[in-house]
Coordinates of C-alpha atoms in Angstrom, one line a residue:
X1 CA 13.1 -13.4 -6.1
X2 CA 9.9 -12.3 -4.3
X3 CA 6.7 -11.8 -6.3
X4 CA 5.1 -8.5 -5.2
X5 CA 1.7 -7.0 -5.9
X6 CA 1.5 -3.2 -5.7
X7 CA -1.9 -1.6 -5.0
X8 CA -3.0 2.0 -4.4
X9 CA -1.5 4.1 -7.1
X10 CA -2.2 3.2 -10.7
X11 CA 0.6 3.3 -13.2
X12 CA 1.9 5.5 -14.7
X13 CA 1.2 7.7 -11.7
X14 CA 2.9 5.2 -9.4
X15 CA 5.7 4.4 -11.8
X16 CA 8.6 5.8 -9.7
X17 CA 7.5 3.7 -6.8
X18 CA 6.8 0.5 -8.8
X19 CA 10.2 0.8 -10.7
X20 CA 12.1 1.1 -7.4
X21 CA 10.3 -2.0 -6.1
X22 CA 11.1 -3.9 -9.3
X23 CA 14.7 -2.7 -9.2
X24 CA 15.1 -4.4 -5.8
X25 CA 14.9 -7.8 -7.5
X26 CA 11.2 -8.3 -7.3
X27 CA 8.7 -9.4 -10.0
X28 CA 6.1 -6.7 -9.6
X29 CA 2.4 -6.7 -10.5
X30 CA 0.6 -3.4 -10.3
X31 CA -2.7 -1.7 -11.0
X32 CA -2.7 0.0 -14.4
X33 CA -4.8 2.9 -15.7
X34 CA -5.5 1.4 -19.1
X35 CA -5.0 -1.9 -20.9
X36 CA -2.4 -0.2 -23.1
X37 CA -0.3 0.5 -20.0
X38 CA 0.0 -3.2 -19.2
X39 CA 2.0 -3.6 -22.4
X40 CA 4.1 -0.5 -21.9
X41 CA 5.6 -1.4 -18.6
X42 CA 6.3 -5.0 -19.2
X43 CA 9.6 -4.0 -20.7
X44 CA 10.5 -2.6 -17.2
X45 CA 9.7 -5.9 -15.5
X46 CA 6.5 -4.5 -14.2
X47 CA 3.3 -6.4 -15.0
X48 CA -0.3 -5.5 -14.2
X49 CA -4.0 -5.2 -15.0
X50 CA -6.7 -2.6 -14.8
X51 CA -9.1 -2.5 -11.9
X52 CA -12.4 -0.7 -11.5
X53 CA -12.1 0.6 -7.9
X54 CA -15.9 0.7 -7.4
X55 CA -16.2 -3.0 -8.0
X56 CA -15.6 -5.9 -5.6
X57 CA -15.7 -8.3 -8.6
X58 CA -13.0 -6.3 -10.4
X59 CA -10.8 -6.6 -7.3
X60 CA -11.3 -10.4 -7.3
X61 CA -10.4 -10.4 -11.0
X62 CA -7.3 -8.4 -10.4
X63 CA -5.9 -10.8 -7.9
X64 CA -6.7 -13.8 -10.1
X65 CA -4.7 -12.1 -12.9
X66 CA -1.9 -11.4 -10.5
X67 CA -1.7 -15.0 -9.3
X68 CA -1.9 -16.2 -12.9
X69 CA 1.1 -14.1 -13.9
X70 CA 3.2 -14.5 -10.7
X71 CA 2.1 -18.1 -9.8
X72 CA 2.5 -17.1 -6.2
X73 CA 2.1 -13.8 -4.2
X74 CA 4.9 -13.4 -1.7
X75 CA 4.1 -9.7 -0.8
X76 CA 1.3 -7.3 -1.2
X77 CA 1.8 -3.5 -0.8
X78 CA -1.3 -1.4 0.0
X79 CA -0.1 2.2 -0.6
X80 CA -2.1 5.3 0.4
X81 CA -0.5 8.5 -0.9
X82 CA -2.6 11.2 0.7
X83 CA -0.5 13.9 -1.0
X84 CA -1.5 12.5 -4.3
X85 CA -5.2 12.4 -3.4
X86 CA -5.3 16.0 -2.1
X87 CA -5.2 17.5 -5.6
X88 CA -7.2 14.7 -7.2
X89 CA -10.2 15.1 -4.9
X90 CA -10.3 18.7 -3.8
X91 CA -14.1 19.2 -4.1
X92 CA -16.7 19.0 -1.4
X93 CA -19.6 18.7 -3.8
X94 CA -21.9 15.8 -2.9
X95 CA -22.0 14.4 -6.4
X96 CA -18.3 13.8 -6.4
X97 CA -18.0 12.3 -3.0
X98 CA -19.2 8.8 -4.1
X99 CA -16.3 8.5 -6.7
X100 CA -13.8 9.7 -4.1
X101 CA -15.0 7.2 -1.5
X102 CA -14.9 4.4 -4.1
X103 CA -11.3 5.1 -4.9
X104 CA -9.9 6.0 -1.5
X105 CA -11.9 3.8 0.8
X106 CA -13.9 1.0 -0.9
X107 CA -11.1 -0.1 -3.2
X108 CA -8.8 -0.8 -0.3
X109 CA -11.5 -2.7 1.6
X110 CA -12.3 -4.8 -1.5
X111 CA -8.6 -5.5 -2.1
X112 CA -7.9 -6.5 1.5
X113 CA -10.9 -8.9 1.5
X114 CA -10.0 -10.5 -1.8
X115 CA -6.3 -10.8 -0.7
X116 CA -7.3 -12.6 2.5
X117 CA -9.5 -15.0 0.5
X118 CA -6.5 -15.9 -1.8
X119 CA -4.0 -16.5 1.0
X120 CA -6.4 -18.4 3.1
X121 CA -6.8 -20.9 0.3
X122 CA -3.0 -21.4 -0.2
X123 CA -1.9 -20.9 3.4
X124 CA 1.6 -20.1 2.2
X125 CA 4.0 -17.6 3.8
X126 CA 2.9 -14.1 2.7
X127 CA 3.7 -10.5 3.8
X128 CA 1.2 -7.6 3.7
X129 CA 2.5 -4.0 3.9
X130 CA 0.4 -0.9 4.5
X131 CA 2.2 2.2 3.6
X132 CA 0.8 5.7 4.3
X133 CA 2.4 8.8 2.8
X134 CA 0.3 11.0 5.0
X135 CA -0.9 14.6 4.9
X136 CA -1.9 17.0 7.6
X137 CA -5.6 17.8 8.1
X138 CA -7.1 21.2 7.4
X139 CA -7.2 22.0 11.1
X140 CA -3.5 21.0 11.5
X141 CA -2.5 23.3 8.5
X142 CA -4.5 26.2 9.8
X143 CA -3.1 25.9 13.3
X144 CA 0.5 25.5 12.1
X145 CA 2.3 28.8 11.5
X146 CA 5.0 27.1 9.4
X147 CA 2.7 25.2 7.1
X148 CA 1.7 26.6 3.7
X149 CA 0.2 23.4 2.2
X150 CA -3.0 23.1 0.4
X151 CA -5.8 22.1 2.8
X152 CA -7.2 18.7 2.0
X153 CA -10.9 18.2 1.5
X154 CA -12.9 16.6 4.3
X155 CA -13.3 13.5 2.1
X156 CA -9.5 13.0 1.7
X157 CA -8.9 13.5 5.4
X158 CA -11.6 11.0 6.3
X159 CA -10.2 8.5 3.8
X160 CA -6.8 8.8 5.3
X161 CA -8.2 7.9 8.7
X162 CA -10.2 5.1 7.2
X163 CA -7.0 3.7 5.7
X164 CA -5.3 3.8 9.1
X165 CA -8.2 2.0 10.7
X166 CA -8.3 -0.6 8.0
X167 CA -4.6 -1.3 8.3
X168 CA -4.7 -1.7 12.0
X169 CA -7.8 -4.0 11.9
X170 CA -6.1 -6.1 9.1
X171 CA -2.9 -6.4 11.2
X172 CA -4.9 -7.8 14.1
X173 CA -5.6 -10.9 11.9
X174 CA -2.0 -12.0 12.2
X175 CA -2.9 -13.8 15.4
X176 CA -5.2 -16.1 13.5
X177 CA -2.9 -16.6 10.5
X178 CA 0.7 -17.8 11.2
X179 CA 1.4 -17.7 7.5
X180 CA 0.7 -14.0 7.3
X181 CA 3.2 -11.2 8.4
X182 CA 2.1 -7.6 8.5
X183 CA 3.9 -4.3 8.5
X184 CA 2.4 -0.9 9.0
X185 CA 4.6 2.1 7.9
X186 CA 4.0 5.8 7.8
X187 CA 5.9 8.6 6.1
X188 CA 5.2 12.2 7.2
X189 CA 6.0 15.4 5.4
X190 CA 8.9 16.0 7.7
X191 CA 10.5 12.8 6.7
X192 CA 13.4 13.0 4.2
X193 CA 11.9 10.0 2.3
X194 CA 8.7 12.0 1.6
X195 CA 10.5 13.9 -1.1
X196 CA 11.2 10.8 -3.2
X197 CA 8.9 7.9 -3.8
X198 CA 11.7 6.0 -5.4
X199 CA 13.8 6.3 -2.2
X200 CA 10.7 5.5 -0.1
X201 CA 10.1 2.3 -2.1
X202 CA 13.7 1.3 -1.9
X203 CA 13.6 1.6 1.9
X204 CA 10.3 -0.4 1.9
X205 CA 11.9 -3.2 -0.2
X206 CA 14.7 -3.5 2.3
X207 CA 12.3 -3.6 5.2
X208 CA 10.1 -6.3 3.5
X209 CA 13.3 -8.4 3.1
X210 CA 13.8 -8.1 6.8
X211 CA 10.2 -8.9 7.6
X212 CA 10.3 -12.0 5.5
X213 CA 13.6 -13.2 7.1
X214 CA 12.4 -12.8 10.7
X215 CA 13.0 -16.0 12.6
X216 CA 10.7 -15.4 15.5
X217 CA 6.9 -15.4 15.0
X218 CA 5.4 -12.0 14.7
X219 CA 3.2 -10.9 17.7
X220 CA 0.0 -8.9 17.3
X221 CA 1.6 -6.0 19.0
X222 CA 4.4 -5.9 16.5
X223 CA 2.0 -6.3 13.5
X224 CA -0.3 -3.5 14.7
X225 CA 2.4 -0.9 15.5
X226 CA 3.1 1.8 13.0
X227 CA 6.7 2.1 11.9
X228 CA 8.4 5.3 10.8
X229 CA 9.7 5.3 7.3
X230 CA 13.5 5.1 7.3
X231 CA 13.7 3.3 10.6
X232 CA 16.4 0.7 11.2
X233 CA 15.7 -2.9 12.2
X234 CA 17.1 -4.2 15.4
X235 CA 17.0 -7.9 16.3
X236 CA 14.3 -8.6 13.8
X237 CA 11.8 -6.3 15.5
X238 CA 10.6 -2.9 14.3
X239 CA 11.0 0.2 16.3
X240 CA 10.3 3.9 15.7
X241 CA 13.4 6.0 15.8

């Protein structure tokens, strides 16, 4: 049974996703909004801890707690749900940008840095997954006659691009760490899985199983390539369909 850490959407907001991951047979450790939530979701085989997104020290503490509970981290999911952030950070006011950047950019950078520190100490087989549930930019919405979505703030659009860049840079490290496998996955609004985070997570769990069971070493090109949610695996390699 894999031990999986889920980062990017605090519970209860990310409950549907986390439950689907747990239902795939994984012991799941997730970020929680409050200490009370950590007790609430243990009955659903989901463990967790709170995490101050603006603090690198808090990210360190979160991973220490995850390792303490799970004993070993087999998988870590970094999940960026732009659709969720669009309504959460819809202001362009300068006094609100710092908080938005802390949550949507700094937190992922802190988490990636601390995760690498932990696995570099143990050097045990581990998988890292970056999942983007993306959202069109304001210019894309305005230029599309069929789109009627809410235009994202500039901060949200910039954060989405920052996540893409972070994921690709992180994936390049696979060449230096033969104990680390990486998967980048993207789910667009036109994708059927976009409608259900439970189904999206179920697909991801199956894909993580395949990633873990690959017999051939992963190449940098494979690690850095974005995969379309819902794709099928052929010969242990990942392709867009």
